[in-house]
Coordinates of C-alpha atoms and ligand atoms in Angstrom, one line a residue:
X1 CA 137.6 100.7 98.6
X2 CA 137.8 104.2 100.3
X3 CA 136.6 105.9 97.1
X4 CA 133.6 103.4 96.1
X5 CA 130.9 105.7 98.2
X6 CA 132.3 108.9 96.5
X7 CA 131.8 107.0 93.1
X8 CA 128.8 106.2 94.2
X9 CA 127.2 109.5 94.0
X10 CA 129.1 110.4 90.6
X11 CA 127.6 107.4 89.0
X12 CA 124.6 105.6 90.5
X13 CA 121.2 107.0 90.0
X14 CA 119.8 108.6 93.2
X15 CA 117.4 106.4 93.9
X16 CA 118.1 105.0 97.3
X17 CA 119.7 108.0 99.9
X18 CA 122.5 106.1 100.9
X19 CA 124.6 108.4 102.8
X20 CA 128.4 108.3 103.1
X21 CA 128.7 108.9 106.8
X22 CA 125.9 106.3 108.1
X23 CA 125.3 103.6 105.3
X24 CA 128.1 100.7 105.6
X25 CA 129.9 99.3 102.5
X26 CA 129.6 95.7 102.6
X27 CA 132.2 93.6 101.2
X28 CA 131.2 89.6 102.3
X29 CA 128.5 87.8 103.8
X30 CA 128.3 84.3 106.1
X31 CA 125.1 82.5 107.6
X32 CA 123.5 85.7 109.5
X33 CA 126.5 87.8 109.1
X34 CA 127.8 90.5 107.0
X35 CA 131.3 92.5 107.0
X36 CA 132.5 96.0 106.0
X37 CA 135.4 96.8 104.0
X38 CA 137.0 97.1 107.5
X39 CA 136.4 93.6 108.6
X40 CA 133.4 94.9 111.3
X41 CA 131.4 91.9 111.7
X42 CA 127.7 92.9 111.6
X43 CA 124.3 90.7 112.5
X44 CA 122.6 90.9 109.5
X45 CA 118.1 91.1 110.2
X46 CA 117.4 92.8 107.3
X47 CA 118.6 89.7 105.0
X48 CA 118.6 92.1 101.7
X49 CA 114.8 93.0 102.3
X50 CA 113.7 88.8 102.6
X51 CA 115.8 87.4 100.0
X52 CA 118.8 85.9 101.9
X53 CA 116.4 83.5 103.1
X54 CA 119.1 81.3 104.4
X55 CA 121.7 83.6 105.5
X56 CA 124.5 84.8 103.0
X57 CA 126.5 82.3 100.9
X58 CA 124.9 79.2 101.9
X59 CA 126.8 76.0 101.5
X60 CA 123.8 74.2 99.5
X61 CA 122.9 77.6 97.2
X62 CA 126.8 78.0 96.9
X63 CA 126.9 74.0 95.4
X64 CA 123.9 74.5 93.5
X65 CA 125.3 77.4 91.5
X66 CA 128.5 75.8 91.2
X67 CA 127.4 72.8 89.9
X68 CA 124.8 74.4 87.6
X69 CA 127.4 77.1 86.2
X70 CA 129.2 74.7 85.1
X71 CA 126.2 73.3 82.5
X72 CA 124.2 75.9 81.2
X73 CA 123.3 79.5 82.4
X74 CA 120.5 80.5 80.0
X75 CA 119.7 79.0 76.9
X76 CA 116.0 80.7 76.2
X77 CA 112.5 79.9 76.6
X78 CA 112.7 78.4 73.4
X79 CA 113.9 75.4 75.0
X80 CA 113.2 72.9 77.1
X81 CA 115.4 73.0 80.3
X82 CA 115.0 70.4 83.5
X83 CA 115.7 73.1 87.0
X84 CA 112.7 75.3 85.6
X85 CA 110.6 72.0 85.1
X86 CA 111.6 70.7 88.7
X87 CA 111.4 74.0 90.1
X88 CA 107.8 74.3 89.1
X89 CA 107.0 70.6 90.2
X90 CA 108.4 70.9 93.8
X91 CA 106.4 74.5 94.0
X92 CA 103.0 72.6 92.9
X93 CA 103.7 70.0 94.8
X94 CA 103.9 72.4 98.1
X95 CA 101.1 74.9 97.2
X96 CA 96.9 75.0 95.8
X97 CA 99.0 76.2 92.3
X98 CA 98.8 73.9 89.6
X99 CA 101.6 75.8 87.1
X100 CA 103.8 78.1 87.2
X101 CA 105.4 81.5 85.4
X102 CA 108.7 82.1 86.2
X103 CA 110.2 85.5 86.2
X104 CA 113.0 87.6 87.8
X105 CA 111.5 90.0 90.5
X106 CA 108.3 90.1 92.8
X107 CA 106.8 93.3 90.2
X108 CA 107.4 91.0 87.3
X109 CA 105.7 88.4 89.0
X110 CA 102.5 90.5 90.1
X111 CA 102.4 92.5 86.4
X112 CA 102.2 88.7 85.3
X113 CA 99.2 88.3 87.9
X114 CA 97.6 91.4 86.9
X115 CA 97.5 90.0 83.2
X116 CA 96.3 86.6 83.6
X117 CA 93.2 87.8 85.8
X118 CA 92.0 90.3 83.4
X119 CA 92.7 87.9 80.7
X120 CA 90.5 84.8 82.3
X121 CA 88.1 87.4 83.4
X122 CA 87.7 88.6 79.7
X123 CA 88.0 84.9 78.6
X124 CA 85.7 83.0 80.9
X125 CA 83.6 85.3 82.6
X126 CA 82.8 88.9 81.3
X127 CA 84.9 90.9 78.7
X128 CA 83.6 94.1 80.6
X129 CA 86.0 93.1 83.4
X130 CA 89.4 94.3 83.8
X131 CA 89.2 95.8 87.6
X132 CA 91.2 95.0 90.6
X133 CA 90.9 96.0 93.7
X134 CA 93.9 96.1 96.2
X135 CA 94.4 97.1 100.0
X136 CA 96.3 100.2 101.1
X137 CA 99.4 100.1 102.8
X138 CA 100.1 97.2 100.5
X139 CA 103.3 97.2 98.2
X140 CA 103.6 95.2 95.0
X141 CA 106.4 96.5 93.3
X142 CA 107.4 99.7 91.0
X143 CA 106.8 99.0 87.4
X144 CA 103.6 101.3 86.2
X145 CA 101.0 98.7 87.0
X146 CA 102.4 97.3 90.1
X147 CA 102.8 101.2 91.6
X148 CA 99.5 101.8 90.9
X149 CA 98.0 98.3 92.6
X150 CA 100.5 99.4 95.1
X151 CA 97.8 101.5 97.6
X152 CA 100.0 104.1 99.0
X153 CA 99.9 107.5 97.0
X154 CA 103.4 108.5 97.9
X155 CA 104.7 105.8 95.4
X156 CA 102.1 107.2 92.6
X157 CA 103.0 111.0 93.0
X158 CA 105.2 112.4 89.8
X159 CA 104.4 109.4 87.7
X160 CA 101.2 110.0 87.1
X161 CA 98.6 109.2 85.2
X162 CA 98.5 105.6 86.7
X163 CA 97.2 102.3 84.5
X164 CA 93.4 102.6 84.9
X165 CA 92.0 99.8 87.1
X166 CA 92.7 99.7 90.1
X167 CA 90.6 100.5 93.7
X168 CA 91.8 100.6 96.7
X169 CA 90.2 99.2 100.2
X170 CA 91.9 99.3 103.6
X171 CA 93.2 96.1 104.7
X172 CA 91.3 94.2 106.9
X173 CA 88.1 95.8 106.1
X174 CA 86.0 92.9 104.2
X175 CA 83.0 95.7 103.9
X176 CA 85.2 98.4 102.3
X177 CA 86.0 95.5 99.8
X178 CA 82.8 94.1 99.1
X179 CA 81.3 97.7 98.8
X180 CA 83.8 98.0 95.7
X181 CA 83.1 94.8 94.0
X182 CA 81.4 96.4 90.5
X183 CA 80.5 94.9 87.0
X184 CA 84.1 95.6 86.3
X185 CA 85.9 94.0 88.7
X186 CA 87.8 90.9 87.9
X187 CA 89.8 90.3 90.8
X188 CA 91.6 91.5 94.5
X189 CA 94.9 91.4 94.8
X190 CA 96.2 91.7 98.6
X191 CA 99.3 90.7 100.6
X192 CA 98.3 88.1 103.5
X193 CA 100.7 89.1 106.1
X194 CA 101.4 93.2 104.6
X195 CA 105.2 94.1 104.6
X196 CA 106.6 97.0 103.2
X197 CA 103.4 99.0 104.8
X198 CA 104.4 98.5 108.7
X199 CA 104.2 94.4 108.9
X200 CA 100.2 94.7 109.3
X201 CA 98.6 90.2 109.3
X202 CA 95.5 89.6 107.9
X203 CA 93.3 88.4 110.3
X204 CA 91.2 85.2 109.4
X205 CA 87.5 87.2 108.9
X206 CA 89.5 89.2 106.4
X207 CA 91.5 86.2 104.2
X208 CA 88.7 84.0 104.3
X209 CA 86.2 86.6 103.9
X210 CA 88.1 87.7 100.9
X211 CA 87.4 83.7 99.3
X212 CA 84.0 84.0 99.8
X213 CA 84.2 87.6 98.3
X214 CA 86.0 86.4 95.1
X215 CA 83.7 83.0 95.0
X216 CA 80.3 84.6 94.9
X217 CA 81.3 87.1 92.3
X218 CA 83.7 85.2 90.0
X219 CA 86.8 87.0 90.6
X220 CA 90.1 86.1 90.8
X221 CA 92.0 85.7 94.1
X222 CA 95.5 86.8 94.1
X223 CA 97.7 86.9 97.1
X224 CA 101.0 88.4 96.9
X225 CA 103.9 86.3 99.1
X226 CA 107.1 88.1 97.3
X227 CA 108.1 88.5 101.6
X228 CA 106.0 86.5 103.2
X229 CA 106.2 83.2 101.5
X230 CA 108.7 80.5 101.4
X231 CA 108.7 80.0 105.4
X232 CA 108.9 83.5 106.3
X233 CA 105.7 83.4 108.4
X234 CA 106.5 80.0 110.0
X235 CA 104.4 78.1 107.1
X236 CA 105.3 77.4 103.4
X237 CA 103.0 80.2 102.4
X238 CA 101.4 82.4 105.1
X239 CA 97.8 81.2 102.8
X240 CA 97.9 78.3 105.0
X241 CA 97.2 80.0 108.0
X242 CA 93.8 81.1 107.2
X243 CA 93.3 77.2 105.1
X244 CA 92.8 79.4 101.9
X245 CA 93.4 78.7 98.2
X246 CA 94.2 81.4 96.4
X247 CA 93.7 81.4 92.3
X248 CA 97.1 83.0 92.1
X249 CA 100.3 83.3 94.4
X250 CA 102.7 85.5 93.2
X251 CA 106.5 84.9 94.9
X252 CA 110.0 86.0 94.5
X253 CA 112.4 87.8 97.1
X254 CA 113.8 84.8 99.1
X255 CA 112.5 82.2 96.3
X256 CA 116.3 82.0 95.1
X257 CA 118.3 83.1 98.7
X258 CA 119.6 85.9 96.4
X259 CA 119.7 85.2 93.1
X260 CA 116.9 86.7 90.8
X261 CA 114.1 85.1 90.6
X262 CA 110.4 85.2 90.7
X263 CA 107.1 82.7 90.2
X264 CA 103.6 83.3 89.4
X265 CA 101.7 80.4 90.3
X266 CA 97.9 79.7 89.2
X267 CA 95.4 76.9 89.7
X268 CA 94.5 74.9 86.1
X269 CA 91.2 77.1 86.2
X270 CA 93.1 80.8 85.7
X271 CA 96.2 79.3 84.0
X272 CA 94.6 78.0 81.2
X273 CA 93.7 81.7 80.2
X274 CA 97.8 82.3 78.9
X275 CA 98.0 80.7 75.5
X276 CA 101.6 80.9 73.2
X277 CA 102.2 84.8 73.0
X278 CA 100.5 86.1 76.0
X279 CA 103.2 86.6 78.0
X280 CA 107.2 85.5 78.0
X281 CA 110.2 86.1 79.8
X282 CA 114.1 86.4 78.5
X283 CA 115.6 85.3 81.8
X284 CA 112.5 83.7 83.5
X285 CA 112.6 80.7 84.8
X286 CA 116.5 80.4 84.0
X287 CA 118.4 77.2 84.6
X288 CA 120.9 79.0 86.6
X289 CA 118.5 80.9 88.8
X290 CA 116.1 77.9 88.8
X291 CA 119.0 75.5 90.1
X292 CA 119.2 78.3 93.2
X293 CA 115.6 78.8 93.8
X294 CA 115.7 74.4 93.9
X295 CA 118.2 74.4 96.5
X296 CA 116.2 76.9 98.9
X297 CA 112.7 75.4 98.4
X298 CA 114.2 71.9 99.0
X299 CA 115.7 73.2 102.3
X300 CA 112.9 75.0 103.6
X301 CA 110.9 72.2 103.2
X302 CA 113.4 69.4 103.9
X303 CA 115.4 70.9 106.9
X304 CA 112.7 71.7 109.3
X305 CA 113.4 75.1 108.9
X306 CA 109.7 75.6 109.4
X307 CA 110.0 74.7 113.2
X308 CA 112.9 76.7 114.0
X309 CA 111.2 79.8 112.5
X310 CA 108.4 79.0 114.8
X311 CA 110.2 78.5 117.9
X312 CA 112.8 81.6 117.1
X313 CA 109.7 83.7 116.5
X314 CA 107.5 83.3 119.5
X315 CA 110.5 84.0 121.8
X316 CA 112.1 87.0 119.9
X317 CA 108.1 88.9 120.0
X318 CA 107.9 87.6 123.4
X319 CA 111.3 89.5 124.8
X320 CA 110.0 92.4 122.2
X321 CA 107.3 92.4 124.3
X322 CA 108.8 92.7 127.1
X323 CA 111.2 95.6 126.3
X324 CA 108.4 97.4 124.7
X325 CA 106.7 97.4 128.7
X326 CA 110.0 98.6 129.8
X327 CA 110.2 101.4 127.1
X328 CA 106.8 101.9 126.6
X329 CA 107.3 105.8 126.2
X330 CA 109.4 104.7 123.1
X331 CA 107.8 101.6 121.5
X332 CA 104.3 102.2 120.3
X333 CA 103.8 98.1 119.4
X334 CA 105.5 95.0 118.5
X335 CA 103.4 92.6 116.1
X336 CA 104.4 90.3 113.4
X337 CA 104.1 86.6 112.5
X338 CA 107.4 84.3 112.2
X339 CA 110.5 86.0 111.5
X340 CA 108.3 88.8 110.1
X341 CA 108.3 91.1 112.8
X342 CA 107.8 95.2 113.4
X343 CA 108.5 97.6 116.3
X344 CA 106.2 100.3 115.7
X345 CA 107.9 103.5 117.7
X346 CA 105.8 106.4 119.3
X347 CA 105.2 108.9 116.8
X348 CA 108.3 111.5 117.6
X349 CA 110.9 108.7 118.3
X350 CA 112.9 109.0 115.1
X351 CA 113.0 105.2 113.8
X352 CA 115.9 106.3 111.5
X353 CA 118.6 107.2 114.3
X354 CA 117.3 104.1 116.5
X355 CA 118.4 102.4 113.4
X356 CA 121.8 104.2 112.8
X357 CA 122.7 103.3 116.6
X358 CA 122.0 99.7 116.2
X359 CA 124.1 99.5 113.1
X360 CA 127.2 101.3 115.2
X361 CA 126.4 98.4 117.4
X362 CA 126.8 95.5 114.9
X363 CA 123.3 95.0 114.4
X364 CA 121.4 95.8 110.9
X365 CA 117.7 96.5 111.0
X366 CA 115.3 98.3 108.8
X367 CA 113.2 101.6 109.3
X368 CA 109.9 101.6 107.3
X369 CA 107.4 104.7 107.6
X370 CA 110.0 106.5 109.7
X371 CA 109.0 105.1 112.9
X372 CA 108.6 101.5 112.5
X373 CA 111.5 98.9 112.6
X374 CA 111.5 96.2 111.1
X375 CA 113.1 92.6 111.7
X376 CA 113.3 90.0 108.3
X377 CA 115.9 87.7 109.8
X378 CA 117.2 85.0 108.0
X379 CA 115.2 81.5 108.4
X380 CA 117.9 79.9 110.0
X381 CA 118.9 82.3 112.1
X382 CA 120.2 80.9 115.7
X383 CA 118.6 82.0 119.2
X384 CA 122.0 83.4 120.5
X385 CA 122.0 85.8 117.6
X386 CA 118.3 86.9 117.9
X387 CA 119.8 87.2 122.0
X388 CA 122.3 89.9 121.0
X389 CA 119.6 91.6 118.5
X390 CA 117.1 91.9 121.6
X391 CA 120.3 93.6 123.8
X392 CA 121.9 96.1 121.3
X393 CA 117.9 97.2 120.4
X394 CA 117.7 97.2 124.7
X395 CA 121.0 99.3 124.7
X396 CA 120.3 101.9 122.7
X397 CA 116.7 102.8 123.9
X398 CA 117.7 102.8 127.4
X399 CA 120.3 106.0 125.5
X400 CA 117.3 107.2 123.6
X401 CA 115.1 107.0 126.9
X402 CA 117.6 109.5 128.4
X403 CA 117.5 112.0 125.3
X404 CA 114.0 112.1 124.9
Ligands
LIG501 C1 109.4 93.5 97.5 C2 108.0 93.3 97.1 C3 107.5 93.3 95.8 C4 108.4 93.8 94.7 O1 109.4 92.9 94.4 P1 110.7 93.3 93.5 O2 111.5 92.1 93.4 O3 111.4 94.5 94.2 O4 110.1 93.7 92.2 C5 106.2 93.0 95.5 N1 105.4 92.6 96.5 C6 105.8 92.5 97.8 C7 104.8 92.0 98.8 C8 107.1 92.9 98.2 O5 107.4 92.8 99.4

């Protein structure tokens, strides 16, 4: 084990600035708990970035897999299987989608997104459309198209020139993306609750406005829920606190609790716009990966896991709260919606070494932006641990507090 970070740098891609002295190897995972390759226990809040929806190596995921490894893995789109079939029913079933595309990642599923709205626009409403326009801050993923819908420039520079198409609005301006609305637009694309950008919610104006928007002019509707669907927000999908139907709904990240996999799901009207050919893919929609993604929706749904998040959430933003009035020379603002939560830190606080203290501390968090932390526990995560998340964080300002 002592050698895998060296081997690290000789053969991985630099991609992600791990570093050696700070980042922990990880070796197992249980519920909301991860260990090193020295046995330190750690509380886990990060949840691999929204996917271990359920904690690590949940009993029912664990079955699922088992059972379904022992069938069939992958046998090819050319098939018929049943998990991708029942997958797709129970996701209809709990959504204003009436199909769905199954795929392995949340880019996958917005590229597919991106290609069924120009192709209804084209279709059904005007082949001079092909235009969408997103919100900045937003993030939708890093293949070509999905960096460029993506409206922060940092993730553009050096791969330039981008796939033409795309505008950019700020979020929660319906003016700025009204005034963009041309002959060529054919849709919006926008995450309802925003989280890579700093965990920034839609307010209702905004999301509903956006309806109206998309109804008066023809377009096409798209919200991206790769992190905040599937219960992260304290609903099924966060459209349902603003009572909006979206045309598309693109989801991934906790959709199988850590396997690969991800959806796009469309209403009859856009959907029919994909004939044979249009689009396809190898692993999508996978009987293993289906027979996972089952297993977590059924949970969410069945288990009243929707509750818990609720309850959880109000009283972890509420003690947030409260530290950030205790430490308000360190914490600029705490906002978020279920277990979807930020910590926005005064501008010199360095987010990065609040985050390394917490992990010497047995507690893993995220640092977006620099200066913002951010919180993506798993759903079933218990109130004692949330307890000891709130008193590390409370720990280690009261240290900064004295170094600043
Ligand atoms: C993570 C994320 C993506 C990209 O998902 P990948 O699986 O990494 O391709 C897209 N949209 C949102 C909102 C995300 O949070």
């Amino acid at each position: 084990m002592e050698n895998i970070k060296e081997l690290e740098r000789k053969y991985i891609i630099n991609t992600y600035g791990r570093s050696p002295e700070e980042t922990p190897l990880f070796v197992k995972g249980k519920g909301s708990y991860l260990w090193d390759e020295k046995g330190n226990a750690y509380l886990d809040l990060v949840s691999g970035l929204a996917v271990n929806i359920l904690g690590h190596c949940p009993p029912v995921l664990v079955e699922a897999l088992e059972e379904q490894s022992k069938k069939l893995f992958h046998c090819s789109n050319l098939y018929y299987t049943a998990p991708q079939v029942e997958l797709a029913r129970l996701l209809v079933e709990n959504s204003a989608a009436d199909k769905v595309f199954f795929c392995n990642s949340g880019a996958e599923a917005n590229e597919a997104a991106i290609k069924l709205a120009r192709k209804y626009s084209k279709l059904f409403v005007d082949e001079k459309r092909f235009e969408i326009i997103t919100a900045l801050k937003s993030f939708h993923g890093r293949t070509m198209a999905t960096i460029t819908a993506t409206g922060q420039p940092k993730f553009h520079q050096g791969f330039e020139p981008m796939v033409p198409g795309f505008k950019y609005a700020p979020f929660n301006d319906l003016q700025a993306f009204a005034s963009l609305v041309g002959e060529h637009t054919c849709g919006i694309l926008v995450e309802p609750v925003q989280g890579e950008g700093g965990i920034h919610v839609g307010t209702e104006e905004f999301i509903q406005g956006l309806r109206k928007l998309c109804d008066e002019n023809k377009l096409v509707l798209i919200f991206d829920e790769v992190q905040c669907g599937l219960g992260r927000t304290g609903k099924f999908l966060a459209a349902e606190h603003y009572g909006v139907h979206p045309d598309i709904t693109t989801l991934a990240k906790g959709l199988g609790g850590g396997v690969p996999i991800g959806a796009m799901m469309a209403v009859e009207e856009a959907a029919r716009a994909f004939s044979p050919g249009d689009h396809a893919s190898t692993f999508g929609g996978n009987p293993l990966a289906c027979a996972a993604a089952k297993a977590v929706v059924t949970t969410i749904l069945e288990k009243n896991i929707l509750a818990f998040v609720n309850l959880n959430s109000k009283n972890f933003i509420k003690e947030l709260k409260k530290i950030q009035s205790n430490y308000s020379s360190i914490i600029k603002e705490v906002r978020g919606i279920g277990l979807m939560v930020a910590v926005e830190l005064q501008n010199e606080v360095n987010g990065r070494e609040i985050m390394s203290e917490c992990m010497k501390k047995g507690l893993v968090v995220n640092c977006i932006a620099g200066n913002i932390l951010r919180f993506l526990p798993p759903l079933n995560v218990t109130a004692s641990d949330l307890k000891f998340a709130l008193d590390v964080l409370e720990g280690v300002l009261r240290k900064t507090e004295v170094t600043l």
